[in-house]
Structures are given as C-alpha cells and as structure tokens.
CSV table of C-alpha atoms in Angstrom, one decimal:
chain,number,residue,atom,x,y,z
E,3,UNK,CA,-0.3,-16.7,33.0
E,4,UNK,CA,0.1,-15.9,29.5
E,5,UNK,CA,2.6,-13.5,26.9
E,6,UNK,CA,1.0,-11.7,24.5
E,7,UNK,CA,3.6,-11.2,21.6
E,8,UNK,CA,3.8,-9.3,18.5
E,9,UNK,CA,2.9,-12.4,16.1
E,10,UNK,CA,5.4,-13.4,12.5
E,11,UNK,CA,3.3,-11.2,10.3
E,12,UNK,CA,5.5,-11.0,7.4
E,13,UNK,CA,8.5,-11.9,5.4
E,14,UNK,CA,9.6,-8.4,4.9
E,15,UNK,CA,7.8,-7.0,8.0
E,16,UNK,CA,9.7,-6.7,11.5
E,17,UNK,CA,7.6,-4.1,13.5
E,18,UNK,CA,4.4,-2.1,14.1
E,19,UNK,CA,2.7,0.3,15.8
E,20,UNK,CA,0.3,-0.2,18.0
E,21,UNK,CA,-2.7,1.3,16.6
E,22,UNK,CA,-5.3,0.7,18.9
E,23,UNK,CA,-5.8,-1.4,22.1
E,24,UNK,CA,-9.5,-3.3,22.7
E,25,UNK,CA,-8.5,-4.4,26.4
E,26,UNK,CA,-7.3,-2.4,28.8
E,27,UNK,CA,-5.8,-3.8,32.4
E,28,UNK,CA,-9.1,-5.5,34.3
E,29,UNK,CA,-10.7,-6.7,31.4
E,30,UNK,CA,-11.9,-9.8,30.5
E,31,UNK,CA,-10.9,-11.7,27.7
E,32,UNK,CA,-12.0,-15.0,26.1
E,33,UNK,CA,-9.3,-17.2,24.5
E,34,UNK,CA,-8.8,-16.2,20.7
E,35,UNK,CA,-10.6,-12.9,21.4
E,36,UNK,CA,-9.1,-9.1,19.9
E,37,UNK,CA,-7.3,-7.2,22.5
E,38,UNK,CA,-4.8,-5.1,20.5
E,39,UNK,CA,-5.0,-3.6,16.3
E,40,UNK,CA,-1.8,-3.2,15.0
E,41,UNK,CA,-0.5,-1.0,12.2
E,42,UNK,CA,2.4,-2.1,10.0
E,43,UNK,CA,3.4,-1.0,6.8
E,44,UNK,CA,1.0,-2.3,4.2
E,45,UNK,CA,-2.4,-3.4,6.4
E,46,UNK,CA,-3.5,-3.7,10.1
E,47,UNK,CA,-3.5,-6.4,11.9
E,48,UNK,CA,-5.8,-7.9,14.8
E,49,UNK,CA,-3.5,-9.8,17.6
E,50,UNK,CA,-5.7,-11.8,19.9
E,51,UNK,CA,-5.2,-13.7,23.1
E,52,UNK,CA,-4.0,-17.1,23.4
E,53,UNK,CA,-5.8,-17.8,27.0
E,54,UNK,CA,-9.1,-16.5,29.0
E,55,UNK,CA,-8.4,-14.1,31.4
E,56,UNK,CA,-7.7,-11.0,32.7
E,57,UNK,CA,-5.6,-8.3,31.0
E,58,UNK,CA,-3.0,-7.7,33.8
E,59,UNK,CA,-0.8,-5.5,32.3
E,60,UNK,CA,0.0,-3.6,29.0
E,61,UNK,CA,3.8,-2.9,27.9
E,62,UNK,CA,3.5,-1.2,25.3
E,63,UNK,CA,0.8,2.6,24.7
E,64,UNK,CA,0.0,3.0,21.6
E,65,UNK,CA,1.7,5.0,19.5
E,66,UNK,CA,4.4,2.4,20.2
E,67,UNK,CA,6.5,0.8,17.7
E,68,UNK,CA,6.8,-3.3,18.8
E,69,UNK,CA,9.0,-5.8,16.8
E,70,UNK,CA,7.7,-8.8,16.3
E,71,UNK,CA,7.7,-11.3,19.2
E,72,UNK,CA,7.7,-7.9,21.7
E,73,UNK,CA,5.9,-9.3,24.8
E,74,UNK,CA,2.9,-6.4,24.7
E,75,UNK,CA,0.7,-7.7,27.5
E,76,UNK,CA,-0.3,-9.7,30.3
E,77,UNK,CA,-3.2,-12.1,30.8
E,78,UNK,CA,-4.1,-13.7,34.4
E,79,UNK,CA,-6.0,-17.0,34.3
E,80,UNK,CA,-9.5,-16.7,36.3
E,81,UNK,CA,-12.0,-14.1,36.5
E,82,UNK,CA,-9.5,-11.4,37.7
E,83,UNK,CA,-10.1,-8.3,39.9
E,84,UNK,CA,-10.7,-10.5,43.4
E,85,UNK,CA,-8.5,-10.7,45.9
E,86,UNK,CA,-8.3,-15.0,45.6
E,87,UNK,CA,-5.3,-13.9,43.0
E,88,UNK,CA,-3.0,-12.2,45.6
E,89,UNK,CA,-1.3,-15.8,46.4
E,90,UNK,CA,-1.4,-17.0,43.0
E,91,UNK,CA,0.8,-13.8,42.0
E,92,UNK,CA,3.3,-14.7,45.6
E,93,UNK,CA,3.7,-18.0,45.0
E,94,UNK,CA,4.5,-17.3,41.4
E,95,UNK,CA,7.0,-13.9,42.3
E,96,UNK,CA,9.9,-16.4,42.1
E,97,UNK,CA,9.0,-17.7,38.6
E,98,UNK,CA,9.2,-13.9,36.8
E,99,UNK,CA,12.5,-14.1,35.2
E,100,UNK,CA,11.1,-14.6,32.0
E,101,UNK,CA,8.5,-11.4,32.5
E,102,UNK,CA,11.2,-10.0,34.0
E,103,UNK,CA,13.4,-10.4,30.8
E,104,UNK,CA,10.4,-9.1,28.6
E,105,UNK,CA,10.5,-6.3,30.4
E,106,UNK,CA,14.8,-6.0,29.6
E,107,UNK,CA,14.5,-6.6,26.5
E,108,UNK,CA,11.5,-4.1,25.8
E,109,UNK,CA,13.6,-1.2,27.5
E,110,UNK,CA,16.3,-2.0,25.2
E,111,UNK,CA,14.2,-1.8,22.5
E,112,UNK,CA,13.0,1.5,24.0
E,113,UNK,CA,16.6,2.8,24.2
E,114,UNK,CA,17.5,1.6,20.5
E,115,UNK,CA,14.9,3.9,19.6
E,116,UNK,CA,15.9,7.0,21.1
E,117,UNK,CA,18.0,9.6,18.8
E,118,UNK,CA,18.3,6.0,16.1
E,119,UNK,CA,18.0,7.0,11.9
E,120,UNK,CA,15.4,5.7,10.1
E,121,UNK,CA,14.9,2.3,8.2
E,122,UNK,CA,13.5,0.2,6.6
E,123,UNK,CA,11.8,-3.1,8.1
E,124,UNK,CA,14.5,-5.2,6.0
E,125,UNK,CA,17.3,-3.1,7.1
E,126,UNK,CA,16.8,-3.2,10.8
E,127,UNK,CA,16.8,-6.6,10.1
E,128,UNK,CA,20.3,-7.1,8.3
E,129,UNK,CA,22.1,-4.7,10.6
E,130,UNK,CA,20.7,-7.0,13.5
E,131,UNK,CA,22.1,-9.9,11.7
E,132,UNK,CA,25.4,-8.5,10.7
E,133,UNK,CA,25.6,-6.4,14.2
E,134,UNK,CA,25.4,-3.6,12.7
E,135,UNK,CA,24.9,0.3,14.1
E,136,UNK,CA,22.3,2.1,12.0
E,137,UNK,CA,23.5,5.2,13.3
E,138,UNK,CA,26.2,4.6,11.3
E,139,UNK,CA,25.3,3.4,8.0
E,140,UNK,CA,25.3,6.0,5.3
E,141,UNK,CA,22.2,6.9,3.1
E,142,UNK,CA,21.2,8.3,-0.3
E,143,UNK,CA,17.8,8.8,0.7
E,144,UNK,CA,17.3,12.2,1.4
E,145,UNK,CA,14.6,11.8,4.1
E,146,UNK,CA,17.3,9.7,5.8
E,147,UNK,CA,15.6,6.8,5.8
E,148,UNK,CA,18.4,4.0,6.1
E,149,UNK,CA,17.9,1.0,3.2
E,150,UNK,CA,18.7,-2.2,3.0
E,151,UNK,CA,21.4,-2.0,-0.2
E,152,UNK,CA,22.9,0.6,2.7
E,153,UNK,CA,23.4,-1.8,5.4
E,154,UNK,CA,24.6,-4.2,2.8
E,155,UNK,CA,27.2,-1.4,1.1
E,156,UNK,CA,28.3,0.0,4.4
E,157,UNK,CA,31.1,-2.5,5.3
E,158,UNK,CA,32.3,-1.6,1.7
E,159,UNK,CA,32.8,2.0,2.6
E,160,UNK,CA,35.7,2.5,5.3
E,161,UNK,CA,36.7,6.0,4.3
E,162,UNK,CA,32.7,7.2,4.6
E,163,UNK,CA,32.8,7.1,8.6
E,164,UNK,CA,33.3,10.9,9.0
E,165,UNK,CA,30.3,11.7,6.9
E,166,UNK,CA,28.7,9.1,8.9
E,167,UNK,CA,29.3,11.2,12.4
E,168,UNK,CA,28.4,14.1,10.4
E,169,UNK,CA,24.7,13.2,9.9
E,170,UNK,CA,22.9,13.3,13.6
E,171,UNK,CA,24.2,16.8,13.3
E,172,UNK,CA,22.6,17.7,10.7
E,173,UNK,CA,19.9,16.8,12.1
E,174,UNK,CA,20.6,18.0,15.6
E,175,UNK,CA,21.3,21.9,13.9
E,176,UNK,CA,18.1,21.2,12.0
E,177,UNK,CA,15.7,20.6,15.1
E,178,UNK,CA,15.9,24.7,16.5
E,179,UNK,CA,14.9,25.4,13.2
E,180,UNK,CA,11.7,23.9,12.7
E,181,UNK,CA,10.5,26.6,15.6
E,182,UNK,CA,7.0,27.4,15.2
E,183,UNK,CA,6.3,31.1,15.5
E,184,UNK,CA,2.7,31.4,14.4
E,185,UNK,CA,0.1,28.7,15.6
E,186,UNK,CA,0.5,25.0,14.3
E,187,UNK,CA,-1.1,21.7,14.8
E,188,UNK,CA,1.9,19.0,14.4
E,189,UNK,CA,0.5,15.4,13.4
E,190,UNK,CA,2.7,12.6,13.8
E,191,UNK,CA,2.9,11.0,10.4
E,192,UNK,CA,1.3,7.3,10.4
E,193,UNK,CA,3.4,4.4,10.0
E,194,UNK,CA,1.5,3.9,6.5
E,195,UNK,CA,1.7,7.3,5.8
E,196,UNK,CA,5.8,6.9,6.0
E,197,UNK,CA,5.7,4.1,4.1
E,198,UNK,CA,3.7,5.6,1.4
E,199,UNK,CA,6.0,8.9,1.5
E,200,UNK,CA,9.2,6.8,1.3
E,201,UNK,CA,8.0,4.3,-1.7
E,202,UNK,CA,7.3,7.3,-3.6
E,203,UNK,CA,10.3,9.3,-3.3
E,204,UNK,CA,12.0,5.8,-4.3
E,205,UNK,CA,10.2,5.1,-7.4
E,206,UNK,CA,11.4,8.6,-8.2
E,207,UNK,CA,15.4,8.3,-7.5
E,208,UNK,CA,15.4,4.4,-9.2
E,209,UNK,CA,13.3,4.5,-11.9
E,210,UNK,CA,12.9,6.7,-15.1
E,211,UNK,CA,9.5,7.7,-15.3
E,212,UNK,CA,8.4,9.9,-18.0
E,213,UNK,CA,4.0,10.1,-18.8
E,214,UNK,CA,2.3,10.0,-22.0
E,215,UNK,CA,-1.5,11.1,-22.5
E,216,UNK,CA,-4.2,10.9,-24.4
E,217,UNK,CA,-8.0,11.8,-24.1
E,218,UNK,CA,-11.1,9.1,-25.0
E,219,UNK,CA,-14.8,10.1,-25.8
E,220,UNK,CA,-16.8,7.9,-23.3
E,221,UNK,CA,-19.8,8.4,-25.6
E,222,UNK,CA,-20.4,4.7,-26.4
E,223,UNK,CA,-19.1,3.7,-22.9
E,224,UNK,CA,-21.8,6.1,-21.3
E,225,UNK,CA,-24.6,4.4,-24.0
E,226,UNK,CA,-23.4,1.6,-23.3
E,227,UNK,CA,-23.1,1.0,-19.5
E,228,UNK,CA,-26.6,3.2,-19.5
E,229,UNK,CA,-28.3,0.2,-21.5
E,230,UNK,CA,-27.0,-2.9,-19.9
E,231,UNK,CA,-26.9,-1.5,-16.4
E,232,UNK,CA,-30.1,-2.1,-14.6
E,233,UNK,CA,-30.2,-5.9,-16.9
E,234,UNK,CA,-27.2,-6.1,-15.5
E,235,UNK,CA,-27.9,-5.5,-11.4
E,236,UNK,CA,-30.7,-7.6,-11.5
E,237,UNK,CA,-28.4,-10.5,-12.8
E,238,UNK,CA,-25.5,-9.9,-11.5
E,239,UNK,CA,-26.6,-8.1,-7.9
E,240,UNK,CA,-23.3,-5.6,-8.6
E,241,UNK,CA,-23.5,-1.9,-10.1
E,242,UNK,CA,-21.9,-1.9,-14.1
E,243,UNK,CA,-19.2,0.9,-13.7
E,244,UNK,CA,-16.8,2.2,-15.7
E,245,UNK,CA,-13.8,0.1,-13.9
E,246,UNK,CA,-14.2,-3.4,-15.0
E,247,UNK,CA,-14.5,-1.5,-19.1
E,248,UNK,CA,-11.0,-0.2,-18.5
E,249,UNK,CA,-9.9,-3.0,-17.0
E,250,UNK,CA,-10.2,-5.2,-19.8
E,251,UNK,CA,-9.3,-2.4,-22.3
E,252,UNK,CA,-5.9,-2.6,-20.1
E,253,UNK,CA,-5.2,-6.2,-20.1
E,254,UNK,CA,-6.0,-6.5,-23.7
E,255,UNK,CA,-3.2,-3.7,-24.3
E,256,UNK,CA,-1.0,-5.7,-22.1
E,257,UNK,CA,-1.2,-8.7,-24.0
E,258,UNK,CA,-0.1,-6.5,-27.0
E,259,UNK,CA,2.3,-5.2,-25.3
E,260,UNK,CA,3.9,-7.0,-22.7
E,261,UNK,CA,6.8,-5.1,-21.4
E,262,UNK,CA,4.7,-2.3,-19.7
E,263,UNK,CA,3.4,-5.8,-17.6
E,264,UNK,CA,6.9,-6.8,-16.3
E,265,UNK,CA,9.2,-5.3,-13.7
E,266,UNK,CA,13.4,-4.8,-13.8
E,267,UNK,CA,15.1,-7.4,-11.7
E,268,UNK,CA,18.4,-6.5,-10.9
E,269,UNK,CA,20.2,-6.7,-15.0
E,270,UNK,CA,17.2,-8.4,-15.9
E,271,UNK,CA,13.7,-8.1,-17.0
E,272,UNK,CA,10.4,-10.6,-15.6
E,273,UNK,CA,8.4,-10.5,-18.2
E,274,UNK,CA,4.9,-11.4,-16.3
E,275,UNK,CA,2.5,-13.3,-17.8
E,276,UNK,CA,-0.7,-13.1,-15.4
E,277,UNK,CA,-3.0,-10.0,-15.2
E,278,UNK,CA,-2.9,-8.9,-11.5
E,279,UNK,CA,-4.6,-5.5,-11.8
E,280,UNK,CA,-3.7,-3.1,-9.0
E,281,UNK,CA,-6.6,-0.6,-8.4
E,282,UNK,CA,-5.8,2.1,-6.2
E,283,UNK,CA,-8.5,3.1,-3.4
E,284,UNK,CA,-7.9,5.9,-1.1
E,285,UNK,CA,-9.0,5.6,2.9
E,286,UNK,CA,-8.2,7.9,5.7
E,287,UNK,CA,-5.0,6.7,6.3
E,288,UNK,CA,-3.9,7.2,2.8
E,289,UNK,CA,-3.8,5.1,-1.0
E,290,UNK,CA,-3.8,1.3,-0.9
E,291,UNK,CA,-3.7,-0.8,-3.9
E,292,UNK,CA,-5.5,-4.2,-3.8
E,293,UNK,CA,-5.5,-6.4,-6.3
E,294,UNK,CA,-7.4,-8.0,-8.7
E,295,UNK,CA,-6.7,-11.4,-9.8
E,296,UNK,CA,-6.6,-13.2,-13.3
E,297,UNK,CA,-8.6,-10.2,-14.9
E,298,UNK,CA,-8.0,-12.0,-17.8
E,299,UNK,CA,-10.1,-14.9,-16.5
E,300,UNK,CA,-12.8,-12.8,-15.0
E,301,UNK,CA,-16.4,-11.1,-16.2
E,302,UNK,CA,-17.2,-7.9,-16.3
E,303,UNK,CA,-19.4,-9.6,-13.3
E,304,UNK,CA,-16.7,-10.7,-11.4
E,305,UNK,CA,-14.5,-7.4,-11.5
E,306,UNK,CA,-16.6,-5.6,-10.7
E,307,UNK,CA,-17.5,-7.6,-7.3
E,308,UNK,CA,-13.9,-8.1,-6.6
E,309,UNK,CA,-13.8,-4.2,-6.7
E,310,UNK,CA,-16.4,-3.5,-4.7
E,311,UNK,CA,-15.7,-6.1,-2.1
E,312,UNK,CA,-11.4,-5.1,-1.9
E,313,UNK,CA,-13.3,-1.6,-1.4
E,314,UNK,CA,-14.6,-2.7,1.4
E,315,UNK,CA,-12.4,-4.3,3.5
E,316,UNK,CA,-9.8,-0.9,2.6
E,317,UNK,CA,-12.2,0.9,4.0
E,318,UNK,CA,-12.4,-1.0,6.9
E,319,UNK,CA,-8.7,-2.2,7.1
E,320,UNK,CA,-9.7,-5.9,7.2
E,321,UNK,CA,-7.0,-6.0,4.0
E,322,UNK,CA,-4.5,-8.7,4.4
E,323,UNK,CA,-0.9,-8.6,3.5
E,324,UNK,CA,-1.9,-11.1,0.1
E,325,UNK,CA,-4.5,-8.9,-1.0
E,326,UNK,CA,-1.9,-6.1,-1.5
E,327,UNK,CA,0.9,-8.4,-3.0
E,328,UNK,CA,1.8,-9.6,-6.5
E,329,UNK,CA,0.1,-6.9,-9.0
E,330,UNK,CA,1.6,-6.2,-12.7
E,331,UNK,CA,0.3,-2.9,-13.7
E,332,UNK,CA,-2.0,-0.5,-11.3
E,333,UNK,CA,-5.2,1.4,-12.1
E,334,UNK,CA,-6.2,5.1,-10.2
E,335,UNK,CA,-8.7,7.2,-10.8
E,336,UNK,CA,-8.5,10.6,-9.4
E,337,UNK,CA,-11.7,11.6,-11.5
E,338,UNK,CA,-13.8,10.4,-8.6
E,339,UNK,CA,-12.8,13.7,-6.5
E,340,UNK,CA,-12.1,15.7,-9.7
E,341,UNK,CA,-8.8,15.6,-11.1
E,342,UNK,CA,-9.2,16.4,-14.9
E,343,UNK,CA,-5.5,15.8,-15.9
E,344,UNK,CA,-2.2,14.6,-13.6
E,345,UNK,CA,1.1,12.5,-13.6
E,346,UNK,CA,0.6,8.9,-11.6
E,347,UNK,CA,3.3,7.4,-9.7
E,348,UNK,CA,4.6,3.7,-10.5
E,349,UNK,CA,3.8,1.9,-8.2
E,350,UNK,CA,6.9,-0.1,-8.2
E,351,UNK,CA,8.1,-2.5,-8.7
E,352,UNK,CA,5.6,-2.1,-11.7
E,353,UNK,CA,6.6,-0.3,-14.7
E,354,UNK,CA,2.8,0.9,-15.9
E,355,UNK,CA,0.2,2.7,-14.2
E,356,UNK,CA,-3.1,4.3,-15.8
E,357,UNK,CA,-4.9,6.9,-14.7
E,358,UNK,CA,-8.5,8.0,-15.5
E,359,UNK,CA,-9.6,11.1,-14.5
E,360,UNK,CA,-12.9,12.8,-14.9
E,361,UNK,CA,-15.4,12.9,-17.5
E,362,UNK,CA,-16.3,16.5,-18.9
E,363,UNK,CA,-18.0,17.7,-21.6
E,364,UNK,CA,-16.3,19.2,-24.0
E,365,UNK,CA,-16.6,20.7,-27.7
E,366,UNK,CA,-15.1,17.8,-29.9
E,367,UNK,CA,-14.3,17.8,-34.0
E,368,UNK,CA,-16.6,15.4,-35.9
E,369,UNK,CA,-15.5,16.5,-39.5
E,370,UNK,CA,-14.6,19.8,-41.2
E,371,UNK,CA,-17.5,21.5,-40.8
E,372,UNK,CA,-19.3,19.7,-37.8
E,373,UNK,CA,-18.5,19.9,-33.7
E,374,UNK,CA,-20.1,17.8,-31.1
E,375,UNK,CA,-19.9,18.1,-27.4
E,376,UNK,CA,-18.7,14.9,-25.8
E,377,UNK,CA,-18.1,13.3,-22.7
E,378,UNK,CA,-14.5,12.9,-22.4
E,379,UNK,CA,-11.9,12.3,-20.5
E,380,UNK,CA,-7.8,12.4,-20.1
E,381,UNK,CA,-5.8,9.6,-18.8
E,382,UNK,CA,-2.0,8.9,-18.5
E,383,UNK,CA,-0.1,6.5,-18.8
E,384,UNK,CA,3.7,7.0,-16.9
E,385,UNK,CA,6.2,4.4,-17.5
E,386,UNK,CA,9.5,3.3,-17.0
E,387,UNK,CA,11.3,4.5,-19.4
E,388,UNK,CA,14.8,1.8,-18.6
E,389,UNK,CA,12.1,-0.6,-20.8
E,390,UNK,CA,9.4,0.9,-22.2
E,391,UNK,CA,9.9,2.5,-25.4
E,392,UNK,CA,7.9,5.7,-25.8
E,393,UNK,CA,6.9,3.9,-29.0
E,394,UNK,CA,5.3,1.3,-27.0
E,395,UNK,CA,3.6,3.0,-24.5
E,396,UNK,CA,1.8,5.4,-26.4
E,397,UNK,CA,0.6,2.6,-28.5
E,398,UNK,CA,-0.4,1.0,-25.1
E,399,UNK,CA,-2.5,4.1,-24.4
E,400,UNK,CA,-3.5,4.3,-28.0
E,401,UNK,CA,-5.2,0.9,-27.7
E,402,UNK,CA,-7.3,1.3,-24.4
E,403,UNK,CA,-8.5,4.9,-26.2
E,404,UNK,CA,-9.8,2.9,-29.1
E,405,UNK,CA,-11.1,-0.5,-27.2
E,406,UNK,CA,-13.1,2.2,-24.8
E,407,UNK,CA,-14.3,4.0,-27.7
E,408,UNK,CA,-15.5,0.9,-29.8
E,409,UNK,CA,-17.0,-1.3,-26.4
E,410,UNK,CA,-18.0,-4.4,-28.5
E,411,UNK,CA,-14.3,-4.5,-29.5
E,412,UNK,CA,-13.8,-4.6,-25.9
E,413,UNK,CA,-16.3,-7.1,-25.4
E,414,UNK,CA,-14.8,-9.9,-28.2
E,415,UNK,CA,-11.3,-9.0,-26.6
E,416,UNK,CA,-12.5,-10.2,-23.0
C-alpha cells in the first residue's frame, strides 16, 4: 500500500487545488501514471503514482485545497477489486497508524481552513515557522489577503490587537448584504484567477505606475511581411508574425534605456543585462506570461517558434514553472481581441510593459497638402515612475516606433 502525497512544487508554492482526479477508487494504475491534476498559483501540475496497483481511496475532493506533503490518495498493490485482498487488509490493520496520522493531519488542515483569512503561500509558511495564527494578523490589502510582510510585521505591532479582532466581524457583517434577490450564478474563483487579482492589486498599490502612448505606422512592416512571409514559412516552417518585429524593437530599445529593463529590490535598482521578454497569452483560466529567453540572441524565426510553442503549452496547461519565471520585460497584445487603446498593468516586479493594439486604417497627414490612409497602431508603455522618468519612457517608446516604421534598421539592430 502506498500513499500519494502532494509533491514539492516550487520554493514559493506550498499548496495547490485539486483540479481533476484522473483516476477513481477501484481504477487500475501503473507506476509513473498520472492520477491527479493540481492547480497552483502559476501552473497546473500532474501527480504520478509511485506504485502500480489499484486506487483504494481518494482523501480529497476536486476543488479542495491541499498542502505540500499532504496525503491525497491511497494505492493498494495488486489487481484490486478481488476478495483475496481482504485478508491482506485485515493483516495490515495493526499497521494503519501512519494512515490514521495522515487522516488526522488532513482533518487539522480542513479545520484550519474554516474561516481563516486568505493568505499567500509565503505568508502561511512564515506563520507556521513563527507559530503565528493568521487570523490575528492584520493586513492593509483591500481584499483582505495576508502577505508575507504582514506576518513579518505582526510582532512589532502589539497595539494593533483590537483592530485585528474587528476584521472577522467586518466579514461577518458583510455576508448578509450579499444575499441575492434576483437570479444570479455564483462561481468560485480559480486559484489562478485569485492570484492574478491579488498580484494586479499589489502592483497598483506598490508601484508608481504611469502610461505613455504613441502610434506606429505599420505600412512598412506589413509590406515587408507580405513580401517575405511565404519564403519565411518555407525556410523556417513557422509563420512570420508581428511579435518578432516588436520583440526585436523592444530589445534594441531596452539596450538604449536600461532602466526599463530593471526592477527594484529594497533600496537597490537591479539592472538586468539579459533580455528575457514575457509574452502575455490568454487562456481559459486567465492570462499567463511565459518567457522567451535571450531574445537578443535569437533571430526572427527562433522568436516566432518559441512564441508558438509557449502559446500551445499555455492553452494545453503544460507550462512549467521555469517557463514563467525570470522575465525582464513584458509585451501584451490586446489588438488580437480588437482593443484600440488600453493601459496595461505592470507584471511585477518588472518596471515596464508594452501594450500592442489593433491595426486600423486612419487618415495620416503625409505633408501639408497630402493625406493618406495608413494602417496605424496605438501602442502604450506602462512604467514604474519610481525609477523611470518620463523622458526615458517617451524615448523608449519613440525608439520602438522608429524601428518598426523602418524595419530595415530593425534588422540591422537585430
């Protein structure tokens, strides 16, 4: 008999949600076969069975939150379902203390979750290490989420005990107000959607975010793409899109304006000497930002192929944590959905994000006497004003514009 436990996921991830059981009690399972899909803050992880046999018991339901190391299933060796297994179970009865302990641990986890404040995995881990009750920790997060720094500051604020006790009362008082008098459908937010929501709120609370805009005449990029796309596809077996042009233009601009390729760490500015560009991808579960590594060393075909691969992995929920970590700048393309103009939110701890939008024919003055209809795209650069001044932000976006309006220069920069 073997216990299936939640494996170590990543340094910053201590729990997940049962997204889907791939096996049910009584099903045969092979060693190394996937039996459950876990949804974490960042990616979905499939857990395998370390032993061949039959699923005897599932100790968590779909939608339950489970912690690293928690027993979630029992696999019994053998073919299963036969009466021959009964004597073995009877003989093993005296040895069931580990299983009893795991049940007690699961019960404790379940009891702990009843009525507890929403908290980040890092906050829960630190609270366990310090022996702090999360329900007694105050937070400034408007959504009530306890963060790691809240736990760190807990001991230094003894006078805050009274407000902490009032927080649960506020939640209880607000509950009756949410009674629905008209037909509605309530859906529980997925773990990933909760994480996205909390991160966006955190960025807006901690960063001095501003957005600057410009517009790009896409005539020459579109002409070049039209002339080269067939040969490009025949040579590289991948389509020539706009993302490779924008990625190369961004890399060139980041080299000239290095503070846009940085992040803040305490009282230090970390200037990144690499160009790992995140490309936002929309999935059924929300927006994810996989990273295209070393864009300064990749050619157009390699960038396009990497974007295709990452997008396919994102939509099939096959992204790994390594695909999402360590980006230095992000590009998001709302234009694929028809967005004409928007202000993208920073992907913290990055300090810059470029928003692309839909291409639209608009009349453009060529000179004082001529006006032509041109395929124009509005672009937006959101940036952290704590380390990026307006002059740098405008210069960065202007350089991206100039490179895309002169793609031959972009090829030379690349």
